[in-house]
Amino acid sequence: HANDAYFRVQAGAGAAWGLLPQLGTPLWLEVPAAILLLDLFAYALHRLYHAIGWLWRLHAVHHSDPELDVTTTWRQHPLSNLIQALAMACAVTLLGISPLAFTLYRSFDAIVQTLAHANLALPERLSAALSRVLVTPEFHRLHHSPWVVETNSNYGEIFSIWDRLLGTARRRAAGDCREPEFGLASFRDARAQRPDRMLAQPFLAQPNLPEGR
């Protein structure tokens, strides 16, 4: 325990309160536990962004990109980023997660999400194997479909296990030969892709968003 306390101090964890410290979680267990818990929280927050109208209007800026690639990862409305940051700060505080564990989570999340949005195709067997645990390009691509039943699926950030456990995982049916389609019908023209229009997008009339928004 003395060694663990030393490494916590070295990692910069000053808080002695929060769920994990109160449970006496050793650092070697806290790091994977923190990554899993924060990813589950991110999954739940992502579902809220799709379920609550005003949150969806902010999140729709991310979904309105008609060309899915790595730049889509960082296409987020500033207000959406602010809400996510505040929500994540609350989760980190309540869980008592160390700066080391949070830094590792954010690094892993950035890598996985950048690759998940990339315009690339992994070998079919490799993609199928990885997607059992991790969010892959093939797994996440369906989430950016303009069809509501597909948009409201595959919410995972790092791990696809939450979608599988909670019934939101989806794959295209065998034999579905449709060309991949991305974006939202209301925001397909070049004018809608301008930075100033993206900033204003949540406050515009959006009659053609998927049903139920």
PDB file of C-alpha atoms in Angstrom:
ATOM      1  CA  HIS A   1       0.000   0.000   0.000  1.00  0.00           C
ATOM      2  CA  ALA A   2       2.897   2.346   0.736  1.00  0.00           C
ATOM      3  CA  ASN A   3       4.321   1.726  -2.734  1.00  0.00           C
ATOM      4  CA  ASP A   4       0.937   2.273  -4.323  1.00  0.00           C
ATOM      5  CA  ALA A   5       0.498   5.573  -2.451  1.00  0.00           C
ATOM      6  CA  TYR A   6       3.927   6.644  -3.666  1.00  0.00           C
ATOM      7  CA  PHE A   7       3.080   5.941  -7.295  1.00  0.00           C
ATOM      8  CA  ARG A   8      -0.242   7.769  -6.929  1.00  0.00           C
ATOM      9  CA  VAL A   9       1.610  10.855  -5.757  1.00  0.00           C
ATOM     10  CA  GLN A  10       4.089  10.513  -8.603  1.00  0.00           C
ATOM     11  CA  ALA A  11       1.166  10.250 -11.035  1.00  0.00           C
ATOM     12  CA  GLY A  12      -0.212  13.502  -9.646  1.00  0.00           C
ATOM     13  CA  ALA A  13      -3.302  12.114  -7.950  1.00  0.00           C
ATOM     14  CA  GLY A  14      -3.915  14.456  -5.052  1.00  0.00           C
ATOM     15  CA  ALA A  15      -7.547  13.645  -4.337  1.00  0.00           C
ATOM     16  CA  ALA A  16      -8.195  11.150  -1.543  1.00  0.00           C
ATOM     17  CA  TRP A  17     -11.924  11.122  -2.212  1.00  0.00           C
ATOM     18  CA  GLY A  18     -14.064   9.806  -5.021  1.00  0.00           C
ATOM     19  CA  LEU A  19     -15.300   6.267  -5.605  1.00  0.00           C
ATOM     20  CA  LEU A  20     -12.063   4.534  -6.591  1.00  0.00           C
ATOM     21  CA  PRO A  21      -9.868   6.028  -3.811  1.00  0.00           C
ATOM     22  CA  GLN A  22     -12.570   5.292  -1.228  1.00  0.00           C
ATOM     23  CA  LEU A  23     -12.568   1.672  -2.362  1.00  0.00           C
ATOM     24  CA  GLY A  24      -8.798   1.586  -1.885  1.00  0.00           C
ATOM     25  CA  THR A  25      -8.266   0.645  -5.530  1.00  0.00           C
ATOM     26  CA  PRO A  26      -4.551   0.071  -6.248  1.00  0.00           C
ATOM     27  CA  LEU A  27      -3.093   2.018  -9.149  1.00  0.00           C
ATOM     28  CA  TRP A  28      -2.539  -1.084 -11.290  1.00  0.00           C
ATOM     29  CA  LEU A  29      -6.284  -1.794 -11.087  1.00  0.00           C
ATOM     30  CA  GLU A  30      -7.448   1.825 -11.105  1.00  0.00           C
ATOM     31  CA  VAL A  31      -6.069   2.553 -14.578  1.00  0.00           C
ATOM     32  CA  PRO A  32      -8.000  -0.179 -16.482  1.00  0.00           C
ATOM     33  CA  ALA A  33     -11.062   0.356 -14.254  1.00  0.00           C
ATOM     34  CA  ALA A  34     -10.982   4.094 -14.934  1.00  0.00           C
ATOM     35  CA  ILE A  35     -10.684   3.574 -18.692  1.00  0.00           C
ATOM     36  CA  LEU A  36     -13.660   1.198 -18.688  1.00  0.00           C
ATOM     37  CA  LEU A  37     -15.802   3.417 -16.431  1.00  0.00           C
ATOM     38  CA  LEU A  38     -15.052   6.598 -18.380  1.00  0.00           C
ATOM     39  CA  ASP A  39     -15.787   4.839 -21.651  1.00  0.00           C
ATOM     40  CA  LEU A  40     -19.106   3.579 -20.291  1.00  0.00           C
ATOM     41  CA  PHE A  41     -19.892   7.141 -19.204  1.00  0.00           C
ATOM     42  CA  ALA A  42     -18.967   8.434 -22.686  1.00  0.00           C
ATOM     43  CA  TYR A  43     -21.259   5.802 -24.239  1.00  0.00           C
ATOM     44  CA  ALA A  44     -24.154   6.911 -22.010  1.00  0.00           C
ATOM     45  CA  LEU A  45     -23.502  10.588 -22.768  1.00  0.00           C
ATOM     46  CA  HIS A  46     -23.426   9.832 -26.498  1.00  0.00           C
ATOM     47  CA  ARG A  47     -26.837   8.188 -26.238  1.00  0.00           C
ATOM     48  CA  LEU A  48     -28.178  11.283 -24.456  1.00  0.00           C
ATOM     49  CA  TYR A  49     -26.935  13.440 -27.319  1.00  0.00           C
ATOM     50  CA  HIS A  50     -29.085  11.366 -29.657  1.00  0.00           C
ATOM     51  CA  ALA A  51     -32.116  11.218 -27.352  1.00  0.00           C
ATOM     52  CA  ILE A  52     -32.530  14.844 -26.209  1.00  0.00           C
ATOM     53  CA  GLY A  53     -33.570  17.330 -28.879  1.00  0.00           C
ATOM     54  CA  TRP A  54     -31.372  20.320 -27.996  1.00  0.00           C
ATOM     55  CA  LEU A  55     -28.335  18.098 -27.434  1.00  0.00           C
ATOM     56  CA  TRP A  56     -28.953  16.449 -30.801  1.00  0.00           C
ATOM     57  CA  ARG A  57     -28.977  19.854 -32.508  1.00  0.00           C
ATOM     58  CA  LEU A  58     -25.452  20.424 -31.198  1.00  0.00           C
ATOM     59  CA  HIS A  59     -24.282  16.896 -31.970  1.00  0.00           C
ATOM     60  CA  ALA A  60     -25.808  17.020 -35.470  1.00  0.00           C
ATOM     61  CA  VAL A  61     -22.909  19.267 -36.531  1.00  0.00           C
ATOM     62  CA  HIS A  62     -20.723  16.167 -36.204  1.00  0.00           C
ATOM     63  CA  HIS A  63     -23.218  14.032 -38.110  1.00  0.00           C
ATOM     64  CA  SER A  64     -23.797  16.524 -40.922  1.00  0.00           C
ATOM     65  CA  ASP A  65     -20.445  15.817 -42.594  1.00  0.00           C
ATOM     66  CA  PRO A  66     -21.279  14.213 -45.974  1.00  0.00           C
ATOM     67  CA  GLU A  67     -17.723  12.887 -46.385  1.00  0.00           C
ATOM     68  CA  LEU A  68     -16.647  10.688 -43.467  1.00  0.00           C
ATOM     69  CA  ASP A  69     -12.901  10.931 -42.798  1.00  0.00           C
ATOM     70  CA  VAL A  70     -10.481  11.742 -39.983  1.00  0.00           C
ATOM     71  CA  THR A  71     -11.509  15.418 -40.016  1.00  0.00           C
ATOM     72  CA  THR A  72     -15.014  14.355 -38.966  1.00  0.00           C
ATOM     73  CA  THR A  73     -13.532  13.315 -35.613  1.00  0.00           C
ATOM     74  CA  TRP A  74     -12.834  16.946 -34.726  1.00  0.00           C
ATOM     75  CA  ARG A  75     -15.952  18.409 -36.358  1.00  0.00           C
ATOM     76  CA  GLN A  76     -17.776  19.292 -33.150  1.00  0.00           C
ATOM     77  CA  HIS A  77     -19.776  22.340 -32.137  1.00  0.00           C
ATOM     78  CA  PRO A  78     -17.974  24.385 -29.418  1.00  0.00           C
ATOM     79  CA  LEU A  79     -21.027  24.198 -27.131  1.00  0.00           C
ATOM     80  CA  SER A  80     -21.056  20.426 -27.532  1.00  0.00           C
ATOM     81  CA  ASN A  81     -17.369  20.291 -26.583  1.00  0.00           C
ATOM     82  CA  LEU A  82     -18.040  22.462 -23.528  1.00  0.00           C
ATOM     83  CA  ILE A  83     -20.892  20.258 -22.298  1.00  0.00           C
ATOM     84  CA  GLN A  84     -18.854  17.112 -22.828  1.00  0.00           C
ATOM     85  CA  ALA A  85     -15.881  18.594 -20.969  1.00  0.00           C
ATOM     86  CA  LEU A  86     -18.016  19.628 -17.989  1.00  0.00           C
ATOM     87  CA  ALA A  87     -19.767  16.247 -17.876  1.00  0.00           C
ATOM     88  CA  MET A  88     -16.461  14.391 -18.073  1.00  0.00           C
ATOM     89  CA  ALA A  89     -14.975  16.606 -15.338  1.00  0.00           C
ATOM     90  CA  CYS A  90     -17.884  15.668 -13.064  1.00  0.00           C
ATOM     91  CA  ALA A  91     -17.394  11.968 -13.806  1.00  0.00           C
ATOM     92  CA  VAL A  92     -13.639  12.154 -13.165  1.00  0.00           C
ATOM     93  CA  THR A  93     -14.203  13.985  -9.880  1.00  0.00           C
ATOM     94  CA  LEU A  94     -16.927  11.670  -8.590  1.00  0.00           C
ATOM     95  CA  LEU A  95     -14.943   8.569  -9.526  1.00  0.00           C
ATOM     96  CA  GLY A  96     -11.703  10.008  -8.093  1.00  0.00           C
ATOM     97  CA  ILE A  97      -9.725   9.170 -11.222  1.00  0.00           C
ATOM     98  CA  SER A  98      -6.031  10.076 -11.218  1.00  0.00           C
ATOM     99  CA  PRO A  99      -4.515  12.364 -13.862  1.00  0.00           C
ATOM    100  CA  LEU A 100      -2.465   9.410 -15.123  1.00  0.00           C
ATOM    101  CA  ALA A 101      -5.552   7.255 -15.728  1.00  0.00           C
ATOM    102  CA  PHE A 102      -7.452  10.144 -17.324  1.00  0.00           C
ATOM    103  CA  THR A 103      -4.536  10.992 -19.631  1.00  0.00           C
ATOM    104  CA  LEU A 104      -4.282   7.385 -20.770  1.00  0.00           C
ATOM    105  CA  TYR A 105      -8.032   7.242 -21.379  1.00  0.00           C
ATOM    106  CA  ARG A 106      -8.045  10.449 -23.431  1.00  0.00           C
ATOM    107  CA  SER A 107      -5.035   9.293 -25.460  1.00  0.00           C
ATOM    108  CA  PHE A 108      -6.611   5.914 -26.204  1.00  0.00           C
ATOM    109  CA  ASP A 109      -9.937   7.578 -27.028  1.00  0.00           C
ATOM    110  CA  ALA A 110      -8.297  10.036 -29.476  1.00  0.00           C
ATOM    111  CA  ILE A 111      -6.486   7.226 -31.297  1.00  0.00           C
ATOM    112  CA  VAL A 112      -9.527   4.940 -31.571  1.00  0.00           C
ATOM    113  CA  GLN A 113     -11.923   7.713 -32.610  1.00  0.00           C
ATOM    114  CA  THR A 114      -9.534   9.091 -35.239  1.00  0.00           C
ATOM    115  CA  LEU A 115      -9.155   5.631 -36.769  1.00  0.00           C
ATOM    116  CA  ALA A 116     -12.889   4.918 -36.464  1.00  0.00           C
ATOM    117  CA  HIS A 117     -13.695   7.954 -38.622  1.00  0.00           C
ATOM    118  CA  ALA A 118     -10.887   7.329 -41.096  1.00  0.00           C
ATOM    119  CA  ASN A 119     -11.728   6.567 -44.693  1.00  0.00           C
ATOM    120  CA  LEU A 120     -10.087   3.165 -44.659  1.00  0.00           C
ATOM    121  CA  ALA A 121     -11.097  -0.469 -44.786  1.00  0.00           C
ATOM    122  CA  LEU A 122      -9.449  -3.059 -42.589  1.00  0.00           C
ATOM    123  CA  PRO A 123      -9.188  -6.653 -43.827  1.00  0.00           C
ATOM    124  CA  GLU A 124     -12.569  -8.260 -43.209  1.00  0.00           C
ATOM    125  CA  ARG A 125     -11.375 -10.885 -40.726  1.00  0.00           C
ATOM    126  CA  LEU A 126      -9.258  -8.408 -38.779  1.00  0.00           C
ATOM    127  CA  SER A 127     -12.133  -5.900 -38.629  1.00  0.00           C
ATOM    128  CA  ALA A 128     -14.554  -8.586 -37.450  1.00  0.00           C
ATOM    129  CA  ALA A 129     -12.161  -9.736 -34.731  1.00  0.00           C
ATOM    130  CA  LEU A 130     -11.292  -6.255 -33.479  1.00  0.00           C
ATOM    131  CA  SER A 131     -14.895  -5.012 -33.549  1.00  0.00           C
ATOM    132  CA  ARG A 132     -15.868  -7.614 -30.960  1.00  0.00           C
ATOM    133  CA  VAL A 133     -14.083  -5.409 -28.417  1.00  0.00           C
ATOM    134  CA  LEU A 134     -13.033  -2.133 -30.064  1.00  0.00           C
ATOM    135  CA  VAL A 135     -14.771   0.473 -32.212  1.00  0.00           C
ATOM    136  CA  THR A 136     -13.460  -0.038 -35.760  1.00  0.00           C
ATOM    137  CA  PRO A 137     -14.100   2.001 -38.936  1.00  0.00           C
ATOM    138  CA  GLU A 138     -16.570  -0.613 -40.166  1.00  0.00           C
ATOM    139  CA  PHE A 139     -18.404  -0.655 -36.830  1.00  0.00           C
ATOM    140  CA  HIS A 140     -18.632   3.128 -36.470  1.00  0.00           C
ATOM    141  CA  ARG A 141     -19.357   3.946 -40.123  1.00  0.00           C
ATOM    142  CA  LEU A 142     -22.965   2.795 -39.765  1.00  0.00           C
ATOM    143  CA  HIS A 143     -23.459   5.333 -36.962  1.00  0.00           C
ATOM    144  CA  HIS A 144     -22.999   8.150 -39.500  1.00  0.00           C
ATOM    145  CA  SER A 145     -25.734   6.855 -41.799  1.00  0.00           C
ATOM    146  CA  PRO A 146     -28.584   9.321 -42.519  1.00  0.00           C
ATOM    147  CA  TRP A 147     -31.079   6.567 -41.683  1.00  0.00           C
ATOM    148  CA  VAL A 148     -32.327   7.002 -38.116  1.00  0.00           C
ATOM    149  CA  VAL A 149     -32.352   3.289 -37.236  1.00  0.00           C
ATOM    150  CA  GLU A 150     -28.652   3.150 -38.159  1.00  0.00           C
ATOM    151  CA  THR A 151     -27.719   6.547 -36.715  1.00  0.00           C
ATOM    152  CA  ASN A 152     -29.142   5.454 -33.360  1.00  0.00           C
ATOM    153  CA  SER A 153     -26.775   2.513 -33.003  1.00  0.00           C
ATOM    154  CA  ASN A 154     -23.069   1.792 -32.453  1.00  0.00           C
ATOM    155  CA  TYR A 155     -22.527   4.584 -29.908  1.00  0.00           C
ATOM    156  CA  GLY A 156     -19.249   3.246 -28.502  1.00  0.00           C
ATOM    157  CA  GLU A 157     -16.223   5.529 -28.139  1.00  0.00           C
ATOM    158  CA  ILE A 158     -13.385   3.069 -27.491  1.00  0.00           C
ATOM    159  CA  PHE A 159     -15.059  -0.249 -26.732  1.00  0.00           C
ATOM    160  CA  SER A 160     -17.888  -1.793 -28.736  1.00  0.00           C
ATOM    161  CA  ILE A 161     -18.763  -4.049 -25.790  1.00  0.00           C
ATOM    162  CA  TRP A 162     -21.215  -1.494 -24.356  1.00  0.00           C
ATOM    163  CA  ASP A 163     -23.267  -1.558 -27.560  1.00  0.00           C
ATOM    164  CA  ARG A 164     -23.286  -5.353 -27.497  1.00  0.00           C
ATOM    165  CA  LEU A 165     -24.194  -5.594 -23.820  1.00  0.00           C
ATOM    166  CA  LEU A 166     -26.880  -2.887 -23.982  1.00  0.00           C
ATOM    167  CA  GLY A 167     -28.493  -3.866 -27.270  1.00  0.00           C
ATOM    168  CA  THR A 168     -27.426  -0.949 -29.486  1.00  0.00           C
ATOM    169  CA  ALA A 169     -24.938  -2.799 -31.709  1.00  0.00           C
ATOM    170  CA  ARG A 170     -25.983  -3.064 -35.330  1.00  0.00           C
ATOM    171  CA  ARG A 171     -24.505  -4.381 -38.568  1.00  0.00           C
ATOM    172  CA  ARG A 172     -25.775  -4.129 -42.096  1.00  0.00           C
ATOM    173  CA  ALA A 173     -27.755  -7.141 -43.162  1.00  0.00           C
ATOM    174  CA  ALA A 174     -25.957  -9.701 -45.298  1.00  0.00           C
ATOM    175  CA  GLY A 175     -26.509  -8.908 -48.952  1.00  0.00           C
ATOM    176  CA  ASP A 176     -27.130  -5.195 -48.345  1.00  0.00           C
ATOM    177  CA  CYS A 177     -25.346  -3.685 -51.354  1.00  0.00           C
ATOM    178  CA  ARG A 178     -26.224  -0.033 -50.783  1.00  0.00           C
ATOM    179  CA  GLU A 179     -23.391   2.432 -51.257  1.00  0.00           C
ATOM    180  CA  PRO A 180     -22.363   3.952 -47.908  1.00  0.00           C
ATOM    181  CA  GLU A 181     -24.132   7.275 -47.350  1.00  0.00           C
ATOM    182  CA  PHE A 182     -23.237   9.850 -44.716  1.00  0.00           C
ATOM    183  CA  GLY A 183     -24.452  13.213 -43.462  1.00  0.00           C
ATOM    184  CA  LEU A 184     -27.907  14.707 -42.951  1.00  0.00           C
ATOM    185  CA  ALA A 185     -30.373  15.627 -45.658  1.00  0.00           C
ATOM    186  CA  SER A 186     -30.819  19.200 -44.417  1.00  0.00           C
ATOM    187  CA  PHE A 187     -27.114  20.042 -44.637  1.00  0.00           C
ATOM    188  CA  ARG A 188     -25.733  18.551 -47.832  1.00  0.00           C
ATOM    189  CA  ASP A 189     -25.053  21.646 -49.914  1.00  0.00           C
ATOM    190  CA  ALA A 190     -21.670  23.388 -49.967  1.00  0.00           C
ATOM    191  CA  ARG A 191     -23.034  26.447 -48.129  1.00  0.00           C
ATOM    192  CA  ALA A 192     -23.996  24.293 -45.143  1.00  0.00           C
ATOM    193  CA  GLN A 193     -20.391  23.110 -44.845  1.00  0.00           C
ATOM    194  CA  ARG A 194     -18.978  26.590 -44.262  1.00  0.00           C
ATOM    195  CA  PRO A 195     -17.599  27.161 -40.710  1.00  0.00           C
ATOM    196  CA  ASP A 196     -20.010  30.025 -40.017  1.00  0.00           C
ATOM    197  CA  ARG A 197     -22.985  27.896 -41.089  1.00  0.00           C
ATOM    198  CA  MET A 198     -21.828  24.990 -38.936  1.00  0.00           C
ATOM    199  CA  LEU A 199     -21.642  27.292 -35.910  1.00  0.00           C
ATOM    200  CA  ALA A 200     -25.180  28.510 -36.631  1.00  0.00           C
ATOM    201  CA  GLN A 201     -26.532  25.065 -37.548  1.00  0.00           C
ATOM    202  CA  PRO A 202     -28.014  24.148 -34.134  1.00  0.00           C
ATOM    203  CA  PHE A 203     -30.130  27.299 -34.196  1.00  0.00           C
ATOM    204  CA  LEU A 204     -31.488  26.872 -37.731  1.00  0.00           C
ATOM    205  CA  ALA A 205     -34.781  25.247 -38.711  1.00  0.00           C
ATOM    206  CA  GLN A 206     -34.095  21.566 -39.274  1.00  0.00           C
ATOM    207  CA  PRO A 207     -37.196  20.040 -40.890  1.00  0.00           C
ATOM    208  CA  ASN A 208     -35.405  17.135 -42.509  1.00  0.00           C
ATOM    209  CA  LEU A 209     -33.547  15.673 -39.548  1.00  0.00           C
ATOM    210  CA  PRO A 210     -34.258  12.001 -38.836  1.00  0.00           C
ATOM    211  CA  GLU A 211     -37.653  11.224 -37.364  1.00  0.00           C
ATOM    212  CA  GLY A 212     -37.995  11.767 -33.634  1.00  0.00           C
ATOM    213  CA  ARG A 213     -35.477  14.619 -33.256  1.00  0.00           C
TER     214      ARG A 213
END
